[in-house]
Short mmCIF file of C-alpha atoms and ligand atoms in Angstrom, two decimals:
data_model
loop_
_atom_site.label_atom_id
_atom_site.label_comp_id
_atom_site.label_asym_id
_atom_site.label_seq_id
_atom_site.Cartn_x
_atom_site.Cartn_y
_atom_site.Cartn_z
CA HIS A 1 58.50 -52.48 -7.23
CA ILE A 2 61.75 -49.86 -6.66
CA VAL A 3 60.93 -46.18 -7.14
CA HIS A 4 64.01 -44.97 -6.96
CA VAL A 5 64.80 -41.17 -5.50
CA PRO A 6 67.64 -39.62 -7.79
CA LEU A 7 69.25 -36.95 -5.13
CA GLY A 8 73.25 -37.02 -5.94
CA GLU A 9 74.95 -38.73 -3.26
CA ARG A 10 71.67 -38.36 -1.06
CA THR A 11 69.86 -41.10 -3.94
CA TYR A 12 67.90 -43.68 -2.13
CA ASP A 13 65.86 -45.89 -3.84
CA ILE A 14 62.07 -47.04 -2.04
CA VAL A 15 61.83 -51.31 -2.17
CA ILE A 16 57.60 -51.41 -2.27
CA GLY A 17 57.41 -55.03 -1.63
CA PRO A 18 54.00 -57.87 0.37
CA ASP A 19 56.62 -58.56 2.92
CA ALA A 20 58.87 -55.75 3.08
CA ILE A 21 59.84 -55.74 6.47
CA GLY A 22 60.68 -59.64 6.37
CA SER A 23 63.45 -58.91 4.10
CA ALA A 24 64.64 -56.16 6.25
CA GLY A 25 66.85 -58.14 8.55
CA THR A 26 68.94 -59.57 4.59
CA ARG A 27 68.96 -56.07 2.83
CA LEU A 28 70.14 -53.81 6.10
CA LYS A 29 73.26 -56.43 6.32
CA LYS A 30 74.12 -56.53 2.89
CA MET A 31 73.87 -52.29 3.24
CA PHE A 32 75.56 -51.45 6.11
CA PRO A 33 78.35 -54.79 6.77
CA GLY A 34 78.86 -54.50 10.76
CA ALA A 35 76.34 -52.03 11.28
CA ARG A 36 74.30 -51.60 14.86
CA PHE A 37 70.81 -50.66 14.41
CA ALA A 38 68.38 -48.37 16.75
CA ILE A 39 64.51 -49.14 16.27
CA VAL A 40 62.14 -46.42 16.68
CA THR A 41 59.10 -47.27 17.02
CA ASP A 42 55.38 -46.41 19.18
CA THR A 43 53.35 -48.18 21.16
CA ASN A 44 50.68 -48.71 18.22
CA VAL A 45 53.17 -50.44 16.25
CA SER A 46 55.43 -52.00 18.63
CA GLU A 47 52.37 -54.63 18.47
CA SER A 48 51.88 -54.82 15.48
CA GLN A 49 54.56 -54.78 13.36
CA LEU A 50 57.79 -54.12 15.30
CA PRO A 51 58.30 -58.66 16.60
CA ARG A 52 58.68 -59.08 12.42
CA LEU A 53 61.29 -56.54 11.86
CA GLU A 54 62.95 -57.60 15.02
CA ALA A 55 62.36 -61.46 13.43
CA SER A 56 63.85 -60.64 10.98
CA LEU A 57 67.50 -58.94 12.32
CA SER A 58 68.06 -61.82 14.43
CA ALA A 59 67.70 -64.20 11.56
CA GLN A 60 70.42 -62.00 10.29
CA GLY A 61 72.29 -61.91 13.52
CA LEU A 62 72.99 -58.46 13.69
CA ALA A 63 72.18 -56.41 17.04
CA TYR A 64 69.32 -53.56 17.39
CA HIS A 65 67.82 -51.36 20.33
CA VAL A 66 64.20 -50.68 20.55
CA ILE A 67 62.99 -47.70 21.27
CA VAL A 68 59.05 -47.48 22.16
CA VAL A 69 57.25 -43.59 22.34
CA ALA A 70 53.47 -43.37 22.80
CA ALA A 71 51.46 -42.87 19.42
CA GLY A 72 50.30 -39.68 18.61
CA GLU A 73 50.59 -36.43 16.38
CA ALA A 74 51.41 -35.37 20.32
CA SER A 75 55.11 -37.26 20.76
CA LYS A 76 56.35 -34.37 17.78
CA ASN A 77 57.39 -33.00 20.71
CA TRP A 78 60.88 -32.01 21.93
CA ALA A 79 60.35 -33.98 24.85
CA THR A 80 59.87 -37.21 23.47
CA LEU A 81 62.90 -36.29 21.11
CA ASN A 82 64.98 -35.35 24.05
CA THR A 83 63.92 -39.70 24.89
CA VAL A 84 64.67 -40.23 21.50
CA VAL A 85 68.11 -39.17 21.32
CA ASP A 86 69.54 -40.34 24.80
CA GLY A 87 67.92 -43.15 24.17
CA ILE A 88 70.07 -43.99 21.28
CA ILE A 89 73.37 -42.42 22.81
CA ALA A 90 72.44 -45.16 25.85
CA ALA A 91 72.36 -47.67 23.24
CA ARG A 92 76.07 -47.00 22.58
CA LEU A 93 75.56 -46.26 18.78
CA GLU A 94 78.32 -45.50 16.60
CA ARG A 95 77.78 -42.37 13.99
CA ASN A 96 78.05 -45.54 11.08
CA ASP A 97 75.54 -47.21 12.58
CA ILE A 98 71.95 -47.04 11.72
CA VAL A 99 68.35 -45.80 13.26
CA LEU A 100 64.81 -47.94 11.72
CA ALA A 101 62.00 -46.00 11.71
CA LEU A 102 59.38 -48.19 11.66
CA GLY A 103 55.94 -46.36 11.25
CA GLY A 104 54.07 -44.02 10.30
CA GLY A 105 54.82 -40.48 9.66
CA VAL A 106 54.79 -39.00 13.90
CA ILE A 107 57.88 -41.98 13.96
CA GLY A 108 59.55 -41.22 10.25
CA ASP A 109 59.41 -37.22 11.34
CA LEU A 110 60.85 -38.06 15.25
CA ALA A 111 63.31 -40.58 14.09
CA GLY A 112 64.58 -38.32 10.81
CA PHE A 113 64.95 -35.01 13.28
CA ALA A 114 66.69 -36.93 16.23
CA ALA A 115 68.42 -39.19 13.28
CA SER A 116 69.80 -36.07 11.86
CA ILE A 117 71.12 -34.43 14.40
CA THR A 118 72.63 -36.73 17.36
CA ARG A 119 76.71 -37.47 17.28
CA ARG A 120 76.12 -34.73 14.17
CA GLY A 121 73.71 -36.30 11.37
CA MET A 122 73.78 -40.43 11.61
CA ASP A 123 72.10 -42.08 8.49
CA PHE A 124 68.24 -43.33 8.32
CA VAL A 125 66.31 -45.97 7.07
CA GLN A 126 62.55 -45.78 7.24
CA ILE A 127 60.13 -48.44 7.26
CA PRO A 128 57.03 -47.29 6.47
CA THR A 129 53.73 -48.68 8.30
CA SER A 130 50.62 -46.89 7.47
CA LEU A 131 49.80 -45.58 4.55
CA LEU A 132 49.81 -41.62 4.95
CA ALA A 133 53.86 -42.98 5.58
CA GLN A 134 54.50 -44.36 2.71
CA VAL A 135 52.97 -42.65 0.00
CA ASP A 136 54.32 -39.35 2.06
CA SER A 137 55.92 -39.05 4.83
CA SER A 138 58.75 -41.52 4.77
CA VAL A 139 59.83 -40.37 1.03
CA GLY A 140 61.59 -36.67 0.70
CA GLY A 141 63.56 -35.97 3.26
CA LYS A 142 61.42 -33.53 5.74
CA THR A 143 61.28 -34.48 9.63
CA GLY A 144 60.94 -32.62 12.94
CA ILE A 145 58.27 -32.14 15.51
CA ASN A 146 56.10 -29.28 16.41
CA SER A 147 56.50 -26.16 18.08
CA VAL A 148 53.83 -24.11 20.14
CA HIS A 149 53.62 -22.54 17.27
CA GLY A 150 52.25 -24.49 15.01
CA LYS A 151 52.67 -27.76 13.07
CA ASN A 152 56.64 -28.99 12.58
CA LEU A 153 57.94 -25.89 12.98
CA VAL A 154 61.61 -27.20 14.14
CA GLY A 155 63.30 -29.67 12.27
CA ALA A 156 66.14 -30.51 9.54
CA PHE A 157 66.14 -31.87 5.76
CA HIS A 158 67.86 -35.58 6.22
CA GLN A 159 66.89 -37.39 3.02
CA PRO A 160 66.96 -41.91 5.09
CA ARG A 161 69.40 -44.02 2.94
CA LEU A 162 66.21 -46.17 2.41
CA VAL A 163 62.63 -46.77 2.67
CA LEU A 164 61.33 -50.34 3.44
CA ALA A 165 57.29 -49.61 2.75
CA ASP A 166 56.00 -53.31 3.61
CA LEU A 167 52.66 -53.99 2.22
CA SER A 168 51.60 -56.68 4.49
CA ALA A 169 51.88 -53.80 7.71
CA LEU A 170 48.79 -52.10 5.70
CA ASP A 171 46.42 -55.17 6.89
CA THR A 172 46.66 -54.11 10.87
CA LEU A 173 46.14 -50.58 9.84
CA PRO A 174 43.15 -49.16 10.75
CA ALA A 175 40.59 -48.18 8.43
CA ARG A 176 40.08 -45.14 9.66
CA GLN A 177 43.73 -44.20 9.24
CA PHE A 178 43.67 -46.27 5.67
CA ASN A 179 41.40 -43.55 4.19
CA ALA A 180 43.29 -40.50 5.61
CA GLY A 181 46.81 -42.01 3.68
CA TYR A 182 44.36 -42.02 1.08
CA ALA A 183 43.71 -38.27 -0.20
CA GLU A 184 47.36 -37.88 0.39
CA LEU A 185 47.60 -40.61 -2.49
CA ALA A 186 44.78 -38.58 -4.61
CA LYS A 187 46.57 -35.22 -3.79
CA TYR A 188 49.70 -36.82 -6.35
CA GLY A 189 46.52 -36.82 -9.63
CA LEU A 190 45.10 -33.84 -8.32
CA ILE A 191 48.70 -31.94 -7.75
CA ASP A 192 49.64 -32.74 -11.74
CA ASP A 193 48.82 -36.05 -13.01
CA ALA A 194 45.24 -36.38 -14.10
CA GLU A 195 45.34 -39.60 -15.93
CA LEU A 196 47.05 -41.34 -12.20
CA PHE A 197 43.29 -38.94 -10.24
CA PHE A 198 40.82 -40.91 -13.17
CA TRP A 199 43.01 -44.10 -12.83
CA LEU A 200 42.74 -43.76 -9.17
CA GLU A 201 38.83 -43.32 -9.52
CA ALA A 202 38.51 -46.08 -11.58
CA ASN A 203 40.90 -48.74 -9.63
CA TYR A 204 39.61 -47.64 -5.56
CA ARG A 205 37.64 -50.95 -5.05
CA ASP A 206 40.52 -52.59 -5.73
CA ILE A 207 43.21 -50.62 -3.49
CA ALA A 208 40.99 -50.38 -0.64
CA ALA A 209 40.45 -54.38 -0.82
CA GLY A 210 43.56 -54.41 -0.91
CA GLY A 211 44.68 -56.43 -4.55
CA ALA A 212 47.67 -56.32 -7.07
CA SER A 213 47.22 -52.17 -7.20
CA ARG A 214 47.54 -51.13 -4.42
CA ALA A 215 51.08 -51.38 -4.63
CA GLN A 216 51.01 -49.96 -7.80
CA ALA A 217 48.67 -47.21 -6.17
CA ILE A 218 51.61 -47.04 -3.65
CA ALA A 219 54.12 -46.56 -6.37
CA LYS A 220 52.84 -44.36 -8.73
CA ALA A 221 53.14 -42.00 -5.45
CA CYS A 222 56.17 -42.44 -4.34
CA ALA A 223 57.30 -41.99 -8.08
CA ALA A 224 55.43 -39.07 -8.11
CA LYS A 225 56.94 -37.14 -4.85
CA ALA A 226 60.26 -38.79 -6.03
CA ARG A 227 59.59 -36.40 -8.84
CA VAL A 228 58.90 -33.29 -7.06
CA VAL A 229 61.99 -33.71 -4.81
CA ALA A 230 64.38 -34.37 -7.08
CA GLY A 231 63.57 -31.28 -8.90
CA ASP A 232 63.28 -28.85 -5.90
CA GLU A 233 64.63 -30.70 -2.67
CA LYS A 234 64.51 -27.53 -0.47
CA GLU A 235 61.53 -26.02 -1.37
CA ARG A 236 62.95 -23.05 -2.98
CA GLY A 237 59.56 -23.60 -5.42
CA ASN A 238 57.40 -26.81 -6.97
CA ARG A 239 57.87 -28.56 -4.50
CA ALA A 240 55.68 -25.90 -2.32
CA LEU A 241 53.03 -28.09 -4.54
CA LEU A 242 52.65 -30.63 -2.35
CA ASN A 243 51.05 -28.22 0.12
CA LEU A 244 47.81 -28.45 -1.41
CA GLY A 245 45.10 -28.51 1.02
CA HIS A 246 47.42 -28.46 3.62
CA THR A 247 47.13 -24.47 3.97
CA PHE A 248 42.97 -25.24 5.07
CA GLY A 249 44.24 -28.78 7.02
CA HIS A 250 46.53 -27.45 8.81
CA ALA A 251 44.63 -24.56 10.65
CA LEU A 252 41.41 -27.24 10.88
CA GLU A 253 43.91 -29.96 11.98
CA LYS A 254 45.01 -26.78 14.82
CA ALA A 255 41.46 -25.80 15.50
CA THR A 256 40.54 -29.55 16.18
CA GLY A 257 43.42 -29.53 19.35
CA TYR A 258 45.44 -32.03 16.73
CA SER A 259 43.05 -34.92 18.12
CA GLU A 260 41.03 -37.62 16.71
CA ARG A 261 38.15 -35.21 15.66
CA LEU A 262 40.75 -35.26 12.64
CA LEU A 263 43.04 -36.31 11.07
CA HIS A 264 46.60 -34.97 9.57
CA GLY A 265 44.22 -36.78 6.15
CA GLU A 266 41.75 -35.95 6.41
CA GLY A 267 42.01 -32.62 7.31
CA VAL A 268 44.55 -32.59 4.04
CA SER A 269 40.95 -34.16 1.76
CA ILE A 270 39.01 -31.36 2.95
CA GLY A 271 41.63 -28.59 2.53
CA MET A 272 41.64 -29.63 -1.05
CA VAL A 273 37.90 -29.53 -1.22
CA LEU A 274 38.29 -25.98 0.00
CA ALA A 275 41.10 -25.19 -2.70
CA TYR A 276 38.74 -26.34 -5.58
CA LYS A 277 36.48 -25.36 -4.73
CA PHE A 278 37.70 -21.61 -4.32
CA SER A 279 39.57 -22.12 -6.94
CA ALA A 280 35.77 -22.49 -8.76
CA ARG A 281 34.17 -18.91 -6.69
CA ILE A 282 37.13 -17.03 -8.43
CA GLY A 283 36.19 -18.47 -12.00
CA ILE A 284 39.43 -20.77 -12.41
CA CYS A 285 38.49 -24.00 -12.07
CA PRO A 286 34.90 -26.25 -13.73
CA SER A 287 32.94 -26.71 -11.21
CA GLN A 288 31.94 -29.93 -12.51
CA GLU A 289 35.64 -31.22 -11.85
CA VAL A 290 35.03 -29.30 -8.12
CA GLY A 291 32.30 -32.15 -7.61
CA ARG A 292 34.16 -35.09 -9.46
CA VAL A 293 37.26 -34.05 -6.70
CA GLU A 294 34.54 -34.07 -4.09
CA ALA A 295 32.32 -37.30 -5.09
CA HIS A 296 35.78 -39.57 -5.27
CA LEU A 297 37.09 -38.57 -1.17
CA LYS A 298 33.72 -39.28 -0.17
CA ASN A 299 33.84 -42.21 -1.87
CA ALA A 300 36.71 -43.56 -0.47
CA GLY A 301 35.23 -42.65 3.37
CA LEU A 302 36.95 -39.57 3.71
CA PRO A 303 35.32 -36.05 4.76
CA THR A 304 34.71 -33.51 2.46
CA THR A 305 33.35 -30.26 4.32
CA LEU A 306 33.99 -28.06 7.81
CA ALA A 307 30.08 -29.77 8.37
CA ASP A 308 32.16 -32.63 8.55
CA ILE A 309 33.98 -31.99 11.18
CA PRO A 310 32.54 -32.99 13.97
CA GLY A 311 32.03 -30.46 17.25
CA ASP A 312 31.87 -26.56 16.84
CA LEU A 313 34.22 -25.49 14.07
CA ALA A 314 36.52 -22.18 15.98
CA PRO A 315 35.50 -19.12 14.45
CA THR A 316 35.91 -18.10 11.02
CA GLU A 317 38.01 -15.02 12.28
CA ALA A 318 40.23 -17.82 14.67
CA LEU A 319 40.47 -19.68 11.55
CA LEU A 320 42.08 -17.03 9.64
CA ASP A 321 44.62 -16.09 12.07
CA MET A 322 46.03 -20.25 11.71
CA ILE A 323 45.90 -19.66 8.37
CA ALA A 324 48.32 -16.79 8.41
CA GLN A 325 50.30 -17.69 11.23
CA ASP A 326 51.24 -21.15 9.09
CA LYS A 327 54.88 -20.54 7.08
CA LYS A 328 53.73 -20.35 3.37
CA VAL A 329 52.95 -16.32 3.91
CA SER A 330 54.03 -13.34 3.02
CA ARG A 331 53.64 -9.40 2.86
CA GLY A 332 50.21 -9.83 4.18
CA LYS A 333 49.02 -11.85 1.44
CA LEU A 334 48.64 -15.69 1.91
CA THR A 335 49.81 -18.84 -0.33
CA PHE A 336 47.72 -20.99 -1.04
CA ILE A 337 48.15 -23.85 -3.41
CA LEU A 338 44.73 -23.26 -6.02
CA THR A 339 43.97 -26.01 -9.33
CA ARG A 340 42.19 -24.38 -12.90
CA GLY A 341 41.39 -27.88 -12.23
CA ILE A 342 41.91 -32.40 -11.77
CA GLY A 343 45.41 -32.41 -12.23
CA GLN A 344 46.69 -28.56 -13.08
CA ALA A 345 47.40 -27.35 -9.55
CA PHE A 346 50.25 -24.32 -8.65
CA ILE A 347 51.15 -21.92 -6.07
CA GLU A 348 49.46 -18.78 -5.99
CA ASN A 349 51.18 -15.83 -2.98
CA ASP A 350 49.04 -13.16 -3.85
CA VAL A 351 45.24 -14.72 -1.90
CA ALA A 352 43.84 -11.33 0.00
CA PRO A 353 42.68 -12.30 3.73
CA ASP A 354 39.61 -11.26 2.96
CA ALA A 355 39.40 -13.60 -0.36
CA ILE A 356 39.42 -15.75 2.36
CA ARG A 357 37.27 -14.61 5.00
CA ALA A 358 34.68 -14.27 2.74
CA PHE A 359 34.52 -17.49 1.36
CA LEU A 360 34.95 -19.50 4.68
CA GLU A 361 32.14 -17.51 5.84
CA ASP A 362 30.22 -19.42 3.01
CA MET A 363 31.06 -23.01 3.88
CA ARG A 364 30.74 -23.09 6.97
P1 NAD B 401 50.94 -41.70 12.49
O1 NAD B 401 52.13 -42.49 12.45
O2 NAD B 401 50.20 -41.37 13.79
O3 NAD B 401 50.00 -43.25 12.19
C1 NAD B 401 48.70 -43.13 12.48
C2 NAD B 401 48.33 -43.91 13.56
O4 NAD B 401 48.29 -45.15 13.26
C3 NAD B 401 49.08 -43.95 14.81
O5 NAD B 401 48.54 -44.60 15.71
C4 NAD B 401 50.07 -44.57 14.65
O6 NAD B 401 49.81 -45.83 15.52
C5 NAD B 401 49.39 -46.36 13.92
N1 NAD B 401 50.31 -47.11 12.31
C6 NAD B 401 50.72 -46.74 12.10
N2 NAD B 401 50.87 -47.74 11.39
C7 NAD B 401 50.38 -48.98 12.04
C8 NAD B 401 50.17 -50.57 11.38
N3 NAD B 401 50.72 -50.88 10.78
N4 NAD B 401 48.92 -50.49 12.04
C9 NAD B 401 48.42 -50.60 13.60
N5 NAD B 401 48.77 -49.40 12.94
C10 NAD B 401 49.27 -48.32 12.96
O7 NAD B 401 50.35 -40.22 11.56
P2 NAD B 401 50.56 -40.56 10.15
O8 NAD B 401 49.07 -40.76 9.35
O9 NAD B 401 51.47 -41.50 9.68
O10 NAD B 401 51.59 -40.22 10.21
C11 NAD B 401 51.18 -38.44 10.35
C12 NAD B 401 52.47 -37.72 10.52
O11 NAD B 401 53.47 -37.41 8.96
C13 NAD B 401 51.91 -36.01 10.74
O12 NAD B 401 52.45 -35.75 11.95
C14 NAD B 401 52.65 -35.15 9.31
O13 NAD B 401 53.53 -33.85 10.37
C15 NAD B 401 53.46 -35.55 9.39
N6 NAD B 401 53.91 -35.72 7.38
C16 NAD B 401 55.05 -35.28 7.49
C17 NAD B 401 55.11 -35.45 6.02
C18 NAD B 401 56.74 -35.45 5.22
O14 NAD B 401 57.51 -34.75 4.48
N7 NAD B 401 57.80 -35.35 6.30
C19 NAD B 401 54.54 -35.69 4.95
C20 NAD B 401 53.19 -35.68 6.08
C21 NAD B 401 53.04 -36.21 6.68
ZN1 ZN B 402 50.67 -33.83 4.73
#
């Protein structure tokens, strides 16, 4: 499967294949003649997937340098960014050389941002190895790190030149991480494509088992994201729909310290169900549809309620503060992605904090 992301002179392809890493060397050699490469990866992926990429580059006689950072969200910080940038410079990569981001969303965001600022902007290629990265973060050009004030507050729009999504990389991905990525996949159906959501329901078994529907599901997700991004690259309008479930989700991630207690995709799963439940509560979304969404996510091994989060949850007032600090807020009112049903999400800029406070109290 090849999905095209049409963005004028920043247009690129997403190649989804069973051995996209194995054929990376050939593709990269053809696309970037004479270039040298810096592979940025993390301590997990360097064990499971890096050897395949190194073999593929070596077989084509391509020169590369490897930069390994600690696995986990905590690496999206200034110190690690500094290490990556200096690593690229120390390897004597020139402006026409290429950064390869091999890993999950953390590596894609970090390495992409490093590429955007090193030597005033180097090209980079996304080689996503987690499901979340393959269906979401590797596409669309958002790169960055976290600030002490919150997630993704420092960054740049920097589109990759190419995305290589390798299906067999998912074989070494822990099941919990796979499920978390599945939440972002289901999100595209929930936003504006009920057909896709019903198709996911019908094909879930095969997708989870690694059957032929898995590649199709990833391609459908990439096509959905490409369409939204092509229509609104810098998030001045409809791209915000991709934040469905994320305003609640980010607050829950923050409240649990960005830890193993709650993965990003798990926060998004709970957040999407909360967005659907809130929409039902204000009378705009049929409650059977909320039940159907919750049942599917649960079936996919995902948490769907606040009670599913292990340990004590921060008080409602603290959660509300975190929601208000999230960047999707204006003039004392909160911005939420709400919905009129499956595949009918919309941006609501006028949500009263009091309504969310009362809702969260009831949900605990
Ligand atoms: P991650 O990069 O931390 O990967 C999850 C875990 O899986 C890590 O421990 C990683 O080492 C491991 N892993 C990845 N691939 C593996 C493989 N093939 N085999 C074995 N282990 C593997 O997290 P993620 O869930 O991929 O991404 C989450 C991040 O993505 C968050 O920081 C989020 O903010 C960001 N994100 C960005 C965008 C965007 O548009 N830029 C969109 C969504 C999410
Ligand atoms: Zn997300």
